[in-house]
PDB file of C-alpha atoms and ligand atoms in Angstrom:
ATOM      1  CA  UNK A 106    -135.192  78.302 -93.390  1.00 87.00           C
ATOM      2  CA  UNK A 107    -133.787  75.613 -90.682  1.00 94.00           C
ATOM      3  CA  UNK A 108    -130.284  77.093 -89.359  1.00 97.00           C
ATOM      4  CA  UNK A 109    -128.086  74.195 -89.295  1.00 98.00           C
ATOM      5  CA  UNK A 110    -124.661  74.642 -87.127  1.00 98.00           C
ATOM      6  CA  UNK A 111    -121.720  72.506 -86.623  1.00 99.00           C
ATOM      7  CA  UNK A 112    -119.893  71.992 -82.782  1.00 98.00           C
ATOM      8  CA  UNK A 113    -116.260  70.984 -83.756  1.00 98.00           C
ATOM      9  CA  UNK A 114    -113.216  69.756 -81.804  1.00 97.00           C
ATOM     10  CA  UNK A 115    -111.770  67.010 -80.173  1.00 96.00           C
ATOM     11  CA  UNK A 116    -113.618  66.010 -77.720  1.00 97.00           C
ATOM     12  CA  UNK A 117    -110.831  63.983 -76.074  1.00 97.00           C
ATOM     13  CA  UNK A 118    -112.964  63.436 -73.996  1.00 98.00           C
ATOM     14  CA  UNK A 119    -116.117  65.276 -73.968  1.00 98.00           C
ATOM     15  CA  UNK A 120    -116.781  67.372 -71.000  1.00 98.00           C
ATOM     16  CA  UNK A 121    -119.494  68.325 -68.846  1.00 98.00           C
ATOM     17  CA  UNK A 122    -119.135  72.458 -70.256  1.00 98.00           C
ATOM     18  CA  UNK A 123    -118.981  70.795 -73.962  1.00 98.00           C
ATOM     19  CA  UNK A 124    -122.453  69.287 -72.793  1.00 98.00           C
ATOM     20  CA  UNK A 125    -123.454  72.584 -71.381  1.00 98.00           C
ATOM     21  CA  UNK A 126    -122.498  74.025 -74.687  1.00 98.00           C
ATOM     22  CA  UNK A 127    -124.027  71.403 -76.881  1.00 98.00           C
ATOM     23  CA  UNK A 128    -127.342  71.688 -74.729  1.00 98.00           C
ATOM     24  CA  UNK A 129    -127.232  75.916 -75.302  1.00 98.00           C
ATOM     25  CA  UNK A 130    -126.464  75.330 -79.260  1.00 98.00           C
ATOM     26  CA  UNK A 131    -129.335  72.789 -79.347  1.00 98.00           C
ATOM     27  CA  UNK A 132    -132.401  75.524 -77.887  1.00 98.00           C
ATOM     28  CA  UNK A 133    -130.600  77.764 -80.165  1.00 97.00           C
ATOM     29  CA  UNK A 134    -130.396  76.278 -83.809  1.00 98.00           C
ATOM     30  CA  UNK A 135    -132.983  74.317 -85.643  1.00 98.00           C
ATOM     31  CA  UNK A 136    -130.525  71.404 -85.915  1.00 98.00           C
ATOM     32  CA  UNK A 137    -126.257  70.679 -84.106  1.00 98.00           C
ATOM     33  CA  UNK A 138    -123.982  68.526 -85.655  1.00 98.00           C
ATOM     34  CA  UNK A 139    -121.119  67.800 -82.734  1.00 98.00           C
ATOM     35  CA  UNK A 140    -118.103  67.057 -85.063  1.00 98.00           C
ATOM     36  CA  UNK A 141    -114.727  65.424 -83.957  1.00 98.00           C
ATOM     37  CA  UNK A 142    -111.753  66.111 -86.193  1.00 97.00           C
ATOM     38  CA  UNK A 143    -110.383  63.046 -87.281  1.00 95.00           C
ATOM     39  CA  UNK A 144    -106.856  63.906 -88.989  1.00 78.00           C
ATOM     40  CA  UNK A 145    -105.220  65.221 -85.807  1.00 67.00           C
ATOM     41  CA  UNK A 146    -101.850  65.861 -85.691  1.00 74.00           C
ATOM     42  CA  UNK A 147    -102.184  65.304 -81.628  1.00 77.00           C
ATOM     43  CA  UNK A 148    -102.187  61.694 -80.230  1.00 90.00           C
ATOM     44  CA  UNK A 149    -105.017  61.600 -78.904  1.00 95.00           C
ATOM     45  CA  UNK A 150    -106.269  59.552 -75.257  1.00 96.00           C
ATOM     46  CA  UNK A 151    -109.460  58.085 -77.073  1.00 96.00           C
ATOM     47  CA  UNK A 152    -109.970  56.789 -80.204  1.00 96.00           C
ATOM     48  CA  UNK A 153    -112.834  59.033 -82.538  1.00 96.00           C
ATOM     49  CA  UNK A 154    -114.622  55.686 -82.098  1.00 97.00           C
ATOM     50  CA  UNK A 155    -114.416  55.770 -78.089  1.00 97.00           C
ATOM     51  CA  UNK A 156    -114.893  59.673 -77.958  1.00 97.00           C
ATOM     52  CA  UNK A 157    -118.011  59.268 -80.518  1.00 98.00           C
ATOM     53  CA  UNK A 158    -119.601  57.033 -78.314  1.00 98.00           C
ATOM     54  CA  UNK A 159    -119.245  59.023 -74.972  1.00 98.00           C
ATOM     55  CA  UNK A 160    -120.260  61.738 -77.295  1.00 98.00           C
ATOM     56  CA  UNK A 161    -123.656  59.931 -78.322  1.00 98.00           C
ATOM     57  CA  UNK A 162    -124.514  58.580 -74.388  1.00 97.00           C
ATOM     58  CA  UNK A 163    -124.058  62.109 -73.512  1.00 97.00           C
ATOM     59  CA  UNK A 164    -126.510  63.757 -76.259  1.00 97.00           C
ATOM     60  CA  UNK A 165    -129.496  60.984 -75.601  1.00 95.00           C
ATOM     61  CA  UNK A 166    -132.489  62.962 -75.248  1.00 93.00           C
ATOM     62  CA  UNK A 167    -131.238  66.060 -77.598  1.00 98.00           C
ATOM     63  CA  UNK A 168    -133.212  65.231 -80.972  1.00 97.00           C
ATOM     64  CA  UNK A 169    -131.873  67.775 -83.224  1.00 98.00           C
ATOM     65  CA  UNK A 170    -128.513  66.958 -82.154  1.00 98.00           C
ATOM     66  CA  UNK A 171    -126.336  64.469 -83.670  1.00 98.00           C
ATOM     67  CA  UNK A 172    -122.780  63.137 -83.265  1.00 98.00           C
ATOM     68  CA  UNK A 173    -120.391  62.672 -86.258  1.00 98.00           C
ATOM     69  CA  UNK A 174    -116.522  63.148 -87.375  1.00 98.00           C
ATOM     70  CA  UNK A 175    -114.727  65.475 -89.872  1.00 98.00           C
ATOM     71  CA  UNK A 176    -111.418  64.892 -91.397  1.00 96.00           C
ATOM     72  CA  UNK A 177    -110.357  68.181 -93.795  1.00 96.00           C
ATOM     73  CA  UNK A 178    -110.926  71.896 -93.691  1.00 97.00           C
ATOM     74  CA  UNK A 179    -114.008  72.603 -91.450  1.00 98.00           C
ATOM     75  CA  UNK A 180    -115.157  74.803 -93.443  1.00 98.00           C
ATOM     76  CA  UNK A 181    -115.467  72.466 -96.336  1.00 98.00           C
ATOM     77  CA  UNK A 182    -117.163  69.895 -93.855  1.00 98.00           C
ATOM     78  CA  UNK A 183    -119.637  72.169 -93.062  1.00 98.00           C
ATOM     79  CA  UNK A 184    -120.676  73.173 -96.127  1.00 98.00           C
ATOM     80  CA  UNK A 185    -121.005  69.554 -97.595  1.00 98.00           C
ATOM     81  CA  UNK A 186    -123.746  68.923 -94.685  1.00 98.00           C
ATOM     82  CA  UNK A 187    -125.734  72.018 -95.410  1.00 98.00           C
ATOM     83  CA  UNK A 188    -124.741  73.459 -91.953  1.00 98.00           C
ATOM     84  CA  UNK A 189    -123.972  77.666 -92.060  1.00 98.00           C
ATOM     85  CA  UNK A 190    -122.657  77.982 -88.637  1.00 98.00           C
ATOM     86  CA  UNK A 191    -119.688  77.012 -86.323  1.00 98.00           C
ATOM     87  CA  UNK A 192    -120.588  77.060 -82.710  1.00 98.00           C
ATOM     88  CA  UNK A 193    -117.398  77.428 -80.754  1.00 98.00           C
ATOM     89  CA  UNK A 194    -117.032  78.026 -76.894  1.00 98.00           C
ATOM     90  CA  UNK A 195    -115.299  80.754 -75.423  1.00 97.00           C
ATOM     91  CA  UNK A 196    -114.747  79.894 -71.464  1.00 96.00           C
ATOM     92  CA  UNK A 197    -112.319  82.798 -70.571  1.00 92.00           C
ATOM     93  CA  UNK A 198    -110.140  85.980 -72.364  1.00 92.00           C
ATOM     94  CA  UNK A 199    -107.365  83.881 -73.063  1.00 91.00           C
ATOM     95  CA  UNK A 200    -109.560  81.266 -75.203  1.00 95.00           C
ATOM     96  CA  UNK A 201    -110.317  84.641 -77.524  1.00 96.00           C
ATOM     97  CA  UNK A 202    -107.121  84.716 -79.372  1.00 96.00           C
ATOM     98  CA  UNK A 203    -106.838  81.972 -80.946  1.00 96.00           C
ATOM     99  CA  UNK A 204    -110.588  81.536 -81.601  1.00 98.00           C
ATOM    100  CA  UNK A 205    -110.745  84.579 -83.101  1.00 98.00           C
ATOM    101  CA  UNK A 206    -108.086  83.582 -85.344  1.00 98.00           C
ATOM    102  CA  UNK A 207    -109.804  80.772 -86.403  1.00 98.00           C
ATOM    103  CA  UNK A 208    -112.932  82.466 -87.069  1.00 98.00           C
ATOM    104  CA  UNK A 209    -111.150  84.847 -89.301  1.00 98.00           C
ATOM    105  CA  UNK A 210    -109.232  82.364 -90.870  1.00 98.00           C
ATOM    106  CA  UNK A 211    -112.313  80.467 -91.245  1.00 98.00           C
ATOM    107  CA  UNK A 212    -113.790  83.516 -93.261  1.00 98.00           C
ATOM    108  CA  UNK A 213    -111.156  83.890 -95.507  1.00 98.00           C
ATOM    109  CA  UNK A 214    -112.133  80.382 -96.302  1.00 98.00           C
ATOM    110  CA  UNK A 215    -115.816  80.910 -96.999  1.00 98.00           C
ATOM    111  CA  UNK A 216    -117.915  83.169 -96.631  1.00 96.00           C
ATOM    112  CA  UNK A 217    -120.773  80.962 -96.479  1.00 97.00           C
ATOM    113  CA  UNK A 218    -120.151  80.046 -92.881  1.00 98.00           C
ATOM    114  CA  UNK A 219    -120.301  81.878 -89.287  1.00 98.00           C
ATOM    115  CA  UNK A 220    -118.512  81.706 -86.207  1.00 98.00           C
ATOM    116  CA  UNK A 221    -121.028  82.082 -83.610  1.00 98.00           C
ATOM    117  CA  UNK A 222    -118.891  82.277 -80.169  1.00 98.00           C
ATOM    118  CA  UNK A 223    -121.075  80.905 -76.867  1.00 97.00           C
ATOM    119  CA  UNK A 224    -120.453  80.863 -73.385  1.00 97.00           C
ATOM    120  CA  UNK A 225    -120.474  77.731 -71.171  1.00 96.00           C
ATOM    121  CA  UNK A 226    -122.016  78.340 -67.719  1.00 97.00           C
ATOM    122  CA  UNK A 227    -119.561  79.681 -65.473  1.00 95.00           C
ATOM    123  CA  UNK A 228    -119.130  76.457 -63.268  1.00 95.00           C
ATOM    124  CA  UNK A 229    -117.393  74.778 -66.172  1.00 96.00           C
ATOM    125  CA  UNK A 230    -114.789  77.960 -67.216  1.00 94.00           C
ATOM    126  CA  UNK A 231    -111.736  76.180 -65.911  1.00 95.00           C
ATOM    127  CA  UNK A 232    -113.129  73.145 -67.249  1.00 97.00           C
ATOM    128  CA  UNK A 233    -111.001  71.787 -70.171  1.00 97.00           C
ATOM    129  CA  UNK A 234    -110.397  68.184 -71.618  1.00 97.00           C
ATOM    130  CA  UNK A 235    -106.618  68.292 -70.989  1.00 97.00           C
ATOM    131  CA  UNK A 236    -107.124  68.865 -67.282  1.00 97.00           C
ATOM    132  CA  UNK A 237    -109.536  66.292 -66.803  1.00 97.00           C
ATOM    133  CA  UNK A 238    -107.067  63.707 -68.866  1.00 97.00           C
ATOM    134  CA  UNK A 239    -104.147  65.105 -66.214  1.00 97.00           C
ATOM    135  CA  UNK A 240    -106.430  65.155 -62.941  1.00 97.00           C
ATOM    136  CA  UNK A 241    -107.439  61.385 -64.197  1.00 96.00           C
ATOM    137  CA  UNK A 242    -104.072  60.147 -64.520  1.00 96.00           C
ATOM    138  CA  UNK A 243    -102.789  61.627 -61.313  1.00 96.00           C
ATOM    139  CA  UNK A 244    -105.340  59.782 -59.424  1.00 93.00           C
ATOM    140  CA  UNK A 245    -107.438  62.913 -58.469  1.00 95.00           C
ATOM    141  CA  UNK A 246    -111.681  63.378 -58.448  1.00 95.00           C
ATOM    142  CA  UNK A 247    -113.253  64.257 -61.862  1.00 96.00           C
ATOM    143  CA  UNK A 248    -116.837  63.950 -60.263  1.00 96.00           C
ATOM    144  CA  UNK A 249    -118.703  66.326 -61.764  1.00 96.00           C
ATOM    145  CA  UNK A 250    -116.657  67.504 -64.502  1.00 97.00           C
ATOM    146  CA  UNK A 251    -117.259  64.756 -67.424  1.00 98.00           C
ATOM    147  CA  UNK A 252    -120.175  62.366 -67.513  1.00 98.00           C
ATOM    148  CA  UNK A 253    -120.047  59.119 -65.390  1.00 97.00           C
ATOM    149  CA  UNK A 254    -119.697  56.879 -68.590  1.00 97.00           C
ATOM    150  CA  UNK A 255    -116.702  59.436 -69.435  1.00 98.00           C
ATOM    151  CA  UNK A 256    -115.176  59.001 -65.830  1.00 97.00           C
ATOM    152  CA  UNK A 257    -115.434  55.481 -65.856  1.00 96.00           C
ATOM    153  CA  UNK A 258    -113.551  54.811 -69.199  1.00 97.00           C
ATOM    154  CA  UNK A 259    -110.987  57.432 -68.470  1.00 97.00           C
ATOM    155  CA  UNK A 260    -110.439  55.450 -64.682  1.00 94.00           C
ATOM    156  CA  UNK A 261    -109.937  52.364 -67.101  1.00 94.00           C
ATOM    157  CA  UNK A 262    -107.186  54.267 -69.431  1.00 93.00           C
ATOM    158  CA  UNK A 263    -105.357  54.690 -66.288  1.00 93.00           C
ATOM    159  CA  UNK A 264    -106.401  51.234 -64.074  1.00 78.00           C
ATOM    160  CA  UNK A 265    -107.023  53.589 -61.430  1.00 63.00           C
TER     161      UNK A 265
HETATM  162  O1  PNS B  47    -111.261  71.100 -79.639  1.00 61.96           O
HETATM  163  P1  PNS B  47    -110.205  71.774 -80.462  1.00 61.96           P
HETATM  164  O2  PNS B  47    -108.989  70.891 -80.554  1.00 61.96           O
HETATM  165  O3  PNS B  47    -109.901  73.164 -79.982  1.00 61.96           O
HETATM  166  O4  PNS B  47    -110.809  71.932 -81.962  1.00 61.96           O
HETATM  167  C1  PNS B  47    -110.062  72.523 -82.982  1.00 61.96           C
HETATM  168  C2  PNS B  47    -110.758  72.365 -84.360  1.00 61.96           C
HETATM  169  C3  PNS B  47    -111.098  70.919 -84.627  1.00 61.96           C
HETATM  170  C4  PNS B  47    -112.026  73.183 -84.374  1.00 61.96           C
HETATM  171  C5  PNS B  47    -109.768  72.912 -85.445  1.00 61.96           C
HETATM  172  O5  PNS B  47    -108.510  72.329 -85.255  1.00 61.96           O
HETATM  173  C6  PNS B  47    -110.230  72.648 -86.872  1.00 61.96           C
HETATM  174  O6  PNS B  47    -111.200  73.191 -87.319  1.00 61.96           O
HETATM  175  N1  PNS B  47    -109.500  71.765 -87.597  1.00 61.96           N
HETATM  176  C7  PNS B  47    -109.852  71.370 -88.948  1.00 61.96           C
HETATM  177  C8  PNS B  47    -108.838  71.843 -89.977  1.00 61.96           C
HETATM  178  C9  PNS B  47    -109.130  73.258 -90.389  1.00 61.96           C
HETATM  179  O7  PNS B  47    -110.146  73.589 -90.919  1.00 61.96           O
HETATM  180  N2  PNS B  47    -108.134  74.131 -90.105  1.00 61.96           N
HETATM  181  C10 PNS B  47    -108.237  75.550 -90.351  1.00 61.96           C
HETATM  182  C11 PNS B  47    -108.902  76.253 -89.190  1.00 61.96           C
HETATM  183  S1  PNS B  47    -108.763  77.974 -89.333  1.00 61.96           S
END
């Protein structure tokens, strides 16, 4: 039977260790769905529009991978699509905490669904969409941390 998983956050904006992530999910599960909540409490940079399309530019060339957004428990989310998995990334000890309280919270939920934690490649473990945002605005390099198309529209944000 196809295993079908879900990559949530976000994505404000997408990264290159989400990528990395979203490339490891996709050799590892018959089909990804890279989800970005949509009733955020945050105020987010990027519209879900904006971040969906830097999501989808990114992704071009992944076919079982595909970009939508999720307002709502996950959990419900991911059941309504079929999908049985949550892919989240853990890039350091002190990311553990809270995902593990997800996860468990996320079982108490259903227990249809599994957290499957994955690891980014080590380049990208200080890598995080909030510093990128922070780095952009300040005026400092982001080469090589978020796509071009991504560094470009955040440069834009801030008329740098
Ligand atoms: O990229 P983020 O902000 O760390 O992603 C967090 C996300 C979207 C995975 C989490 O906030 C979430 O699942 N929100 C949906 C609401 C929900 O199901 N809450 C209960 C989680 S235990």
């Amino acid at each position: 039977m196809e295993t079908r998983a879900v990559y949530p956050g976000s994505f404000d904006p997408v990264t290159n260790g989400h990528i990395d992530l979203i490339q490891r999910s996709a050799a590892f599960f018959d089909k990804v769905v890279v989800s970005i909540l949509r009733n955020t409490e945050k105020a987010p940079l990027f519209t879900v529009e904006e971040r969906m399309e830097m999501l989808q530019e990114a992704i071009q060339g992944l076919k079982n991978v595909s970009v939508t957004s999720f307002a709502g428990l996950l959990v419900d989310f991911v059941e309504q699509i079929g999908a049985s998995v949550i892919v989240r990334g853990i890039r350091a000890v002190s990311d553990y905490e809270y995902e593990l309280q997800m996860a468990l919270m996320n079982r108490r939920l259903s227990n249809k669904v599994e957290t499957v934690f994955m690891l980014p490649a080590e380049a990208y473990s200080f890598l995080s969409s909030k510093l990128v945002k922070e780095i952009a605005q300040l005026g400092g390099s982001i080469r090589g941390l978020v796509p071009a198309e991504v560094e470009k529209r955040l440069c834009d944000k801030f008329r740098i």
